[in-house]
XYZ file of C-alpha atoms in Angstrom:
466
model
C 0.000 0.000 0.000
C 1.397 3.476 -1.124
C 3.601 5.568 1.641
C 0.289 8.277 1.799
C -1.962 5.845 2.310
C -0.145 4.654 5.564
C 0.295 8.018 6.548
C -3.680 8.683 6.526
C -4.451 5.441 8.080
C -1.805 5.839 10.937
C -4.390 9.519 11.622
C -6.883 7.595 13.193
C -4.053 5.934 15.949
C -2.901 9.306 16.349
C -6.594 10.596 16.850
C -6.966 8.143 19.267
C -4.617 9.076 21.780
C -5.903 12.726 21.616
C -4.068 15.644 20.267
C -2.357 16.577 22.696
C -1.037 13.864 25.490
C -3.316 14.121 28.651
C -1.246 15.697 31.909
C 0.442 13.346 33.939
C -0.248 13.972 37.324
C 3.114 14.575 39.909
C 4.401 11.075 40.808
C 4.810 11.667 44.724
C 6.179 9.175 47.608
C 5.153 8.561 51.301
C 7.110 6.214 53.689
C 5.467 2.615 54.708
C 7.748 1.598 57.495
C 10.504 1.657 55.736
C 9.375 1.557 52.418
C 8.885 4.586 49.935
C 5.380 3.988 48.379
C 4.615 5.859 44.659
C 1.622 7.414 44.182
C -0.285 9.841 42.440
C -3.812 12.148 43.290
C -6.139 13.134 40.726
C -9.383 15.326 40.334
C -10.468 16.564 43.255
C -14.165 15.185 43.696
C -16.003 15.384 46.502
C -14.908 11.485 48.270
C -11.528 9.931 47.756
C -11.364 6.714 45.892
C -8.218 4.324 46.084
C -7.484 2.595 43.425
C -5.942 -0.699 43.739
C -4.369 -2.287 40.960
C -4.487 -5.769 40.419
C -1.137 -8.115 39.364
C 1.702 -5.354 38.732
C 1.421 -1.733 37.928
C 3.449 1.090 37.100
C 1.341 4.231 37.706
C 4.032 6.398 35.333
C 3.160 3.898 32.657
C -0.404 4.036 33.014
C -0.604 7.218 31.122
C 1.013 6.340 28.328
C -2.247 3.882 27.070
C -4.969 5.899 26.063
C -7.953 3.527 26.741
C -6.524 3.332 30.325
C -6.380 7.285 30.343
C -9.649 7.512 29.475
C -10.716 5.084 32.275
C -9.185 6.791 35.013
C -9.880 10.483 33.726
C -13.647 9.309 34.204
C -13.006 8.001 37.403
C -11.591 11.317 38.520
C -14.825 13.320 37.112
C -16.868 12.071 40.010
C -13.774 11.463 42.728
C -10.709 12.485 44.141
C -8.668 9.438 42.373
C -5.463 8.425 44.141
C -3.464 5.988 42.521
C -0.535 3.948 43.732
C 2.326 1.108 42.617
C 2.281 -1.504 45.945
C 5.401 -2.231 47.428
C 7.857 -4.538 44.811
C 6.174 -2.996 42.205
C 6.523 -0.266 39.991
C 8.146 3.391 41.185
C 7.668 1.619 45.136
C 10.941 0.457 46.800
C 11.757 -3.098 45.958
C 11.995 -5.274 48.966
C 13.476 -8.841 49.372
C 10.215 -10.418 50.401
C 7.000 -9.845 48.208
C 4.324 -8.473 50.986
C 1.551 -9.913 53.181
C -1.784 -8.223 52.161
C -1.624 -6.916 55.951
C 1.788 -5.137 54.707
C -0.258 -3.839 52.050
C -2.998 -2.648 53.800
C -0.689 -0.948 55.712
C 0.665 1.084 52.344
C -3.070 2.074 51.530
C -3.519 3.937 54.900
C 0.073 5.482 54.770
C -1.087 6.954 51.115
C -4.510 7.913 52.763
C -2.533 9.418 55.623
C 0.076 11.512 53.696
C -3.370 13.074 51.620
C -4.999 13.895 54.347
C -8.016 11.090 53.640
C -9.907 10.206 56.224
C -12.057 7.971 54.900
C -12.294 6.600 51.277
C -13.253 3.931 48.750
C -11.568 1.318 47.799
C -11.429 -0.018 43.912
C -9.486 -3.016 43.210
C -9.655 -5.047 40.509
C -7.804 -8.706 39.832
C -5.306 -9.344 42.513
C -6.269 -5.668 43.941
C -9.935 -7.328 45.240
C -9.173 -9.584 47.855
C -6.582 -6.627 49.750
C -9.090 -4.451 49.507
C -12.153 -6.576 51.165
C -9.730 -6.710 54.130
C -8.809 -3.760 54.696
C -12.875 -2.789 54.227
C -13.294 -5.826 57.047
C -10.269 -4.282 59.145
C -11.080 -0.713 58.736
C -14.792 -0.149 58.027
C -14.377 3.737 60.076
C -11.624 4.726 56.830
C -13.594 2.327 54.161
C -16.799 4.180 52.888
C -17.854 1.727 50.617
C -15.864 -1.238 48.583
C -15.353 -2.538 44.858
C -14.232 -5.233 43.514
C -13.907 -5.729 39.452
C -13.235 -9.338 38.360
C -11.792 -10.665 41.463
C -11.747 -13.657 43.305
C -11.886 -14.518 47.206
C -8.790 -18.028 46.832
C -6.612 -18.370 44.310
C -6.438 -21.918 44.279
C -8.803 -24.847 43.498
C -10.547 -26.565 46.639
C -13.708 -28.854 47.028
C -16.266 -25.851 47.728
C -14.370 -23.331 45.638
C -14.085 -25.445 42.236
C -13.879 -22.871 39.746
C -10.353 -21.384 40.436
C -6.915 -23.560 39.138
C -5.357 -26.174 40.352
C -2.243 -25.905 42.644
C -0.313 -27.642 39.503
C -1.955 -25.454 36.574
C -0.693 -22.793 39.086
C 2.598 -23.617 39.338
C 2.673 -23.616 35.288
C 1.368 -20.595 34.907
C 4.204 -19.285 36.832
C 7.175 -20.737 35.188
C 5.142 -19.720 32.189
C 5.448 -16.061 33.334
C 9.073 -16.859 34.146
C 9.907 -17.902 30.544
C 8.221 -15.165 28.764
C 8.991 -11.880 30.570
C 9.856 -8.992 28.632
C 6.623 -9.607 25.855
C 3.060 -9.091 26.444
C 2.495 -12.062 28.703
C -1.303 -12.968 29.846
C -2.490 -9.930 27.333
C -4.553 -13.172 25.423
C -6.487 -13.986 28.837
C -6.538 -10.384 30.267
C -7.729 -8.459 27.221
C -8.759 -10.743 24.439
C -10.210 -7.534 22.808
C -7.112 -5.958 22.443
C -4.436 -9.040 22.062
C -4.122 -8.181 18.110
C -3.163 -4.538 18.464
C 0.077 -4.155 17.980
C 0.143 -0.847 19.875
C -1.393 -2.306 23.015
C 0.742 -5.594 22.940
C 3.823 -3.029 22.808
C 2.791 -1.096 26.122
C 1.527 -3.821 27.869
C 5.189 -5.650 27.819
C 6.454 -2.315 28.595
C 4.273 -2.088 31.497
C 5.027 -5.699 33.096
C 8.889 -4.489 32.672
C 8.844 -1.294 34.051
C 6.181 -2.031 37.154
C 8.621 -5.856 38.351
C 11.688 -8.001 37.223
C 11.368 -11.399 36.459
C 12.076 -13.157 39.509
C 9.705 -9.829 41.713
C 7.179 -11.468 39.693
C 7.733 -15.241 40.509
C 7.783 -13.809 43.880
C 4.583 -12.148 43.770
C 2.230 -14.560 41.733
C 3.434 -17.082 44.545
C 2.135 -14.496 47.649
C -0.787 -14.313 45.450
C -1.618 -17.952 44.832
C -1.826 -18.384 48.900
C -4.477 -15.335 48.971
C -7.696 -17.017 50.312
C -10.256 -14.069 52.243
C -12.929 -16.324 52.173
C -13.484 -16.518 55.947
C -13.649 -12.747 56.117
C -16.750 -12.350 53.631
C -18.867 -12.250 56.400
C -17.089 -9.670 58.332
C -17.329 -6.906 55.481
C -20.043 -4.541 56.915
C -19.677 -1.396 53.805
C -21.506 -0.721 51.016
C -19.881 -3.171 48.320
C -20.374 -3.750 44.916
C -18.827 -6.802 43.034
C -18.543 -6.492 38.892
C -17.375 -9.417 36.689
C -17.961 -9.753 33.095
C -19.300 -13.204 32.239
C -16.169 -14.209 29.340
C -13.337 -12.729 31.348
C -11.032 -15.691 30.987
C -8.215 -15.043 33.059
C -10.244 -15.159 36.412
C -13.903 -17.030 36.882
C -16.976 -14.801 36.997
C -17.851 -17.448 39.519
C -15.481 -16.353 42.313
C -17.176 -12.790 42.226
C -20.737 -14.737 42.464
C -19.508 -16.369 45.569
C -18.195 -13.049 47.269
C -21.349 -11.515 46.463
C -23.575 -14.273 48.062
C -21.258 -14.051 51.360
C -20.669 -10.137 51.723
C -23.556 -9.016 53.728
C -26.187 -6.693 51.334
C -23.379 -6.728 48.764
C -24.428 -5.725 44.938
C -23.488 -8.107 42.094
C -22.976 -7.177 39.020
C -22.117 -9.354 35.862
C -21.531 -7.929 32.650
C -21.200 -9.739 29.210
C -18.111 -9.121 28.544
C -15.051 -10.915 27.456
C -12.180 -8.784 28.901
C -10.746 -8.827 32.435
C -8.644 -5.248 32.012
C -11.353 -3.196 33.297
C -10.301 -0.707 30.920
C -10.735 -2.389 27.435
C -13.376 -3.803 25.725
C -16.790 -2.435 27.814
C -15.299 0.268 30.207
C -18.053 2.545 30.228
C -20.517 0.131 31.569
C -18.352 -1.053 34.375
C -17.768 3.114 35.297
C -21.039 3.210 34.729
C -21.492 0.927 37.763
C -19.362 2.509 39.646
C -20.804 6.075 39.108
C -23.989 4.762 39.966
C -22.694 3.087 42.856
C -20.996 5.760 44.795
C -23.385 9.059 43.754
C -26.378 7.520 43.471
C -26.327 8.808 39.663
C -24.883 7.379 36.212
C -23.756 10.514 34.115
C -22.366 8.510 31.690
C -19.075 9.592 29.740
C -18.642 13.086 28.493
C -20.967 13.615 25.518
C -18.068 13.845 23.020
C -19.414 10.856 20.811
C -21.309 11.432 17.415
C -22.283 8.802 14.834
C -20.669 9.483 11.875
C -19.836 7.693 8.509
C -16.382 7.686 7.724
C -14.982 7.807 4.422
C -11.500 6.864 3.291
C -10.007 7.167 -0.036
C -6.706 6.426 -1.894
C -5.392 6.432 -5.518
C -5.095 3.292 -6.868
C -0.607 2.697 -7.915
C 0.069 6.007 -6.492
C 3.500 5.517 -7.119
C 3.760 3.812 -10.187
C 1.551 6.460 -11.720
C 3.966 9.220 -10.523
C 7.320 7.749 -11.654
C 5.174 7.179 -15.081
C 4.319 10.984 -15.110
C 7.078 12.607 -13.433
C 6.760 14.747 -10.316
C 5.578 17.606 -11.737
C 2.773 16.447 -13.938
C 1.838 14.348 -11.092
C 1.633 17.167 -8.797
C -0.827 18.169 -10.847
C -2.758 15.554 -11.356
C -2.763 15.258 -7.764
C -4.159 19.311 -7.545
C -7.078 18.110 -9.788
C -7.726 15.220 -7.404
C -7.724 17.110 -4.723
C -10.240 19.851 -5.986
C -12.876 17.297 -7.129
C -12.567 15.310 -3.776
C -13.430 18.706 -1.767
C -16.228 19.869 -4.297
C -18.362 16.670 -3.869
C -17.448 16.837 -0.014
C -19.280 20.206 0.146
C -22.051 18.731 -2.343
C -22.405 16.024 -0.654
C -22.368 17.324 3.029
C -19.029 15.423 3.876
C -16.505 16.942 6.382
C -12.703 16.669 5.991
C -10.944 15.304 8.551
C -7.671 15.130 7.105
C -5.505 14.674 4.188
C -2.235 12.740 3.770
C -0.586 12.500 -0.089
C -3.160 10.968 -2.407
C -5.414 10.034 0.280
C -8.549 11.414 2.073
C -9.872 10.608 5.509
C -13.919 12.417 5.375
C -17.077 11.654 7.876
C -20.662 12.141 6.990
C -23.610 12.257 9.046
C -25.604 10.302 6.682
C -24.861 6.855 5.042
C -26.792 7.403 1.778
C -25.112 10.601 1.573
C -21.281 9.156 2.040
C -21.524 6.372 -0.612
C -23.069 8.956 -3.566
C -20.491 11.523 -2.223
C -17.568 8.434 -2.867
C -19.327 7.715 -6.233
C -18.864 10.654 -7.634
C -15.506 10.968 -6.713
C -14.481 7.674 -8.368
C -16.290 8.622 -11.732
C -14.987 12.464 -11.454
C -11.315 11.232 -11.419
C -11.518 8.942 -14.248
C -10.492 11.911 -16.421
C -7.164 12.185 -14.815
C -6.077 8.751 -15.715
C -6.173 7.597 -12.021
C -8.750 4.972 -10.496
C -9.427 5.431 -6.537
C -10.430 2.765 -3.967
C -13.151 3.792 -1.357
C -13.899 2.373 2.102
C -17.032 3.524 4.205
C -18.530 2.582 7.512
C -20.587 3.891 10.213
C -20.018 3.583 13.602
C -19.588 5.667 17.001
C -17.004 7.960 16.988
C -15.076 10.117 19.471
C -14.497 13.923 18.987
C -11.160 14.653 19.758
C -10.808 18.623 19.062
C -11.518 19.044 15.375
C -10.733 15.347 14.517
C -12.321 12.025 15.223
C -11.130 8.521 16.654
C -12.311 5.389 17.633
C -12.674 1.965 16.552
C -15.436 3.212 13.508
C -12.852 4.691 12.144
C -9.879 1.967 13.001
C -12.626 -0.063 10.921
C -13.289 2.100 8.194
C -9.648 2.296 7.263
C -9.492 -1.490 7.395
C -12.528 -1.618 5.066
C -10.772 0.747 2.201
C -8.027 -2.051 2.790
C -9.550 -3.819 1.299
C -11.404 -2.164 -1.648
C -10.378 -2.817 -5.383
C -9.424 -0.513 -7.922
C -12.852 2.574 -8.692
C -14.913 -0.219 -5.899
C -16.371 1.900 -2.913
C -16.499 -0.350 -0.275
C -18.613 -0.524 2.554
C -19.566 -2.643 6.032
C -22.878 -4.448 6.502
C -23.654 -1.461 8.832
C -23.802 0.786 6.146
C -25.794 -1.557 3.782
C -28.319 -1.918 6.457
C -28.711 1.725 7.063
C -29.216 3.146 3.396
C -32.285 0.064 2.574
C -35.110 1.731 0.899
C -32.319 4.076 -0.507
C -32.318 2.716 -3.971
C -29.275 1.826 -3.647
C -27.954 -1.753 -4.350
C -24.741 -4.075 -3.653
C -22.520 -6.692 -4.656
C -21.716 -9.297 -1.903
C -17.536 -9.476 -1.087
C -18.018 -12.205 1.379
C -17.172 -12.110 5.024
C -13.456 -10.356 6.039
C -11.516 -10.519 8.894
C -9.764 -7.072 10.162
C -6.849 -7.143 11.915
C -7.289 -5.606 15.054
C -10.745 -6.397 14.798
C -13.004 -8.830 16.910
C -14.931 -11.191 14.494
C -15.741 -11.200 11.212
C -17.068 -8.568 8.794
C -19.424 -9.073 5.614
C -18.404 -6.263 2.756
C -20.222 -5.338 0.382
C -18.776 -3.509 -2.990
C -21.618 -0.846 -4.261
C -22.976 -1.010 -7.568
C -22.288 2.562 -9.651
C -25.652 2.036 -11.293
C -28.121 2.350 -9.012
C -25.918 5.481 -7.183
């Protein structure tokens, strides 16, 4: 694929970490014994909410993923969000011996202590769950209510608590660990969504690298295969909420069921996802929860979602055509091209987004609209002795500034991908928008896109009923 056309489908990755990076708030450390802890405030809502992270963390690194930005930058809109790396982990001290969760506990109320928190709420999620249901039974005056995303109560199989691994697949998984530190290890279990994306893959290794070393991390998944709270269920007397989605593979919905049947007047939620990153793959509906939860209202995020058609188009042997021409007859050709894509955008109703080389990145707010709009763009350049290749589909999108992001338009760029020379391509979801239109299509069979979950049915537009 031509050198422009990368450059305009990279736009939507850039779109999607926002244009400018979001403010990293000041890293800051407080002394646990004698351990310096790492950890970070943000917002400044009216109740404090501790967030404890499950596994590893690095709370540096955190900012660097945008989906994960976006997570805790809604958490903050309804809290004062403090965030910290436990002890062996991350920007904390390393010590010799990975910590009891009483040793953690005991990091949680120095943080709370050093912010001046009296009392606060505790979110952990994974490995962060079962810490913070003790400290909630230890502390109920400085625990105002507790959560718990995809967690567990033991970490090891037993008669009554059947759903959780065996001491042996355990052990396994550990070594496992061992073996392949330094790559994206457990991403397939944790986010299933997300295990494709290059991008994520990349700062999830980083992540595990910069938050424990490889032997910190034996260490610690062996302290956290002993963890067992299940006699202290009973004892947890604050508001709790438990959330699991249903497909999250790396830890039983099952063990959040049982919690929830043994906390006194605790609220279960499961959700049907697949992911266990509460972050990825149905974030808003887990904050959702939460929101709900602790004001008594669900907001919902910001309202800086639209649904758009996107458009993206490319000149068909860019680069052959040019050396053919030379570079000045193909700049102009490519001033022609340019002109006649713009004049059926503003005929059409279509809104540039952005332009890289040959190739032209556009969103619509009507389906109908975007595939007459690419029509007459393919037939308008057939003058110029160039052919384009369109790709449309509609979908959700964020507005980032003047641009747009968001998986509609990750898929959108997939679908041009994919298109064949003066063929405007388009998603089922288009197709089933525009019926009645007049408009008719040509089957291209079902498509995988990378990055994608599942498959997609495309369907190739036919010019004469446009």
């Amino acid at each position: 694929m031509e050198q422009s056309w990368k450059a305009l489908h990279d736009f939507y990755q850039e779109a999607d970490k926002g244009a400018n990076p979001p403010m990293q708030p000041e890293t800051r450390y407080v002394t646990s014994g004698d351990v310096n802890i790492a950890y970070q405030v943000v917002g400044d809502g009216p109740r404090d909410l501790v967030l404890v992270p499950g596994w590893v963390s690095n709370i540096e690194v955190f900012w660097e993923e945008p989906h994960l930005v976006r997570f805790l930058q809604r958490l903050a809109t309804f809290s004062r969000l403090i965030l910290f790396d436990k002890r062996g982990t991350g920007l904390s001290d390393r010590v010799p011996d990975m910590p009891t969760l009483e040793t953690r506990m005991d990091d949680v109320r120095a943080v709370m202590e050093a912010i001046g928190s009296e009392r606060a709420a505790l979110l952990g999620y994974s490995e962060g769950g079962p810490m913070c249901g003790l400290f909630a039974a230890t502390f109920p005056a400085k625990t105002s209510a507790l959560i718990m995303i995809g967690s567990y109560a033991a970490r090891v199989r037993t008669p009554n608590y059947p759903w959780a691994p065996t001491a042996d697949e355990r052990a396994r998984y550990i070594e496992a660990t061992r073996r392949e530190w330094g790559g994206p290890v457990g991403l397939e279990d944790r986010a299933p969504t997300m295990a494709s994306d290059n991008q994520f893959r990349t700062w999830w290794a980083r992540l595990l690298r910069m938050s424990a070393s490889p032997g910190a991390n034996v260490a610690l998944l062996k302290m956290n295969t002993d963890i067992d709270i299940r006699h202290v269920l009973p004892s947890i007397r604050v508001p709790t909420l438990l959330i699991h989605n249903v497909g999250d593979r790396a830890h039983d919905f099952r063990g959040s069921r049982y919690m929830a049947e043994r906390i006194p007047g605790a609220k279960y939620v499961e959700l049907a996802g697949i992911d266990h990153l509460p972050w990825v793959g149905n974030p808003d509906a887990i904050l959702d929860e939460i929101e709900e939860f602790l004001t008594g209202v669900r907001t919902g995020p910001d309202p800086d979602r639209v649904l758009a058609t996107v458009m993206f188009t490319d000149i068909v042997g860019a680069t052959e055509r040019a050396v053919e021409l030379g570079d000045r007859a193909w700049r102009d050709v490519l001033e022609h091209h340019h002109a006649l894509v713009r004049d059926a955008l503003a005929r059409f109703r279509g809104r540039e987004v952005d332009t890289a080389g040959d190739s032209f990145f556009a969103t619509f707010d009507g389906p109908a609209r975007a595939i007459r709009c690419a029509s007459a763009i393919s037939k308008s350049v057939h003058p110029l002795g160039i052919d384009i290749r369109v790709g449309l589909h509609t979908g959700e999108c964020e507005v980032i500034d003047a641009k747009v992001g968001g998986i509609a338009v990750h898929i959108g760029a997939r679908v041009a991908g994919l298109a064949e020379a003066s063929e405007v391509l388009v998603s089922s979801t288009v197709k089933d928008l525009v019926a009645g239109s007049g408009i008719d299509f040509q089957s291209r069979g079902t498509h995988t896109l990378k990055g994608i979950p599942g498959e997609w049915h495309l369907f190739a537009v036919r010019e004469s009923t446009v």
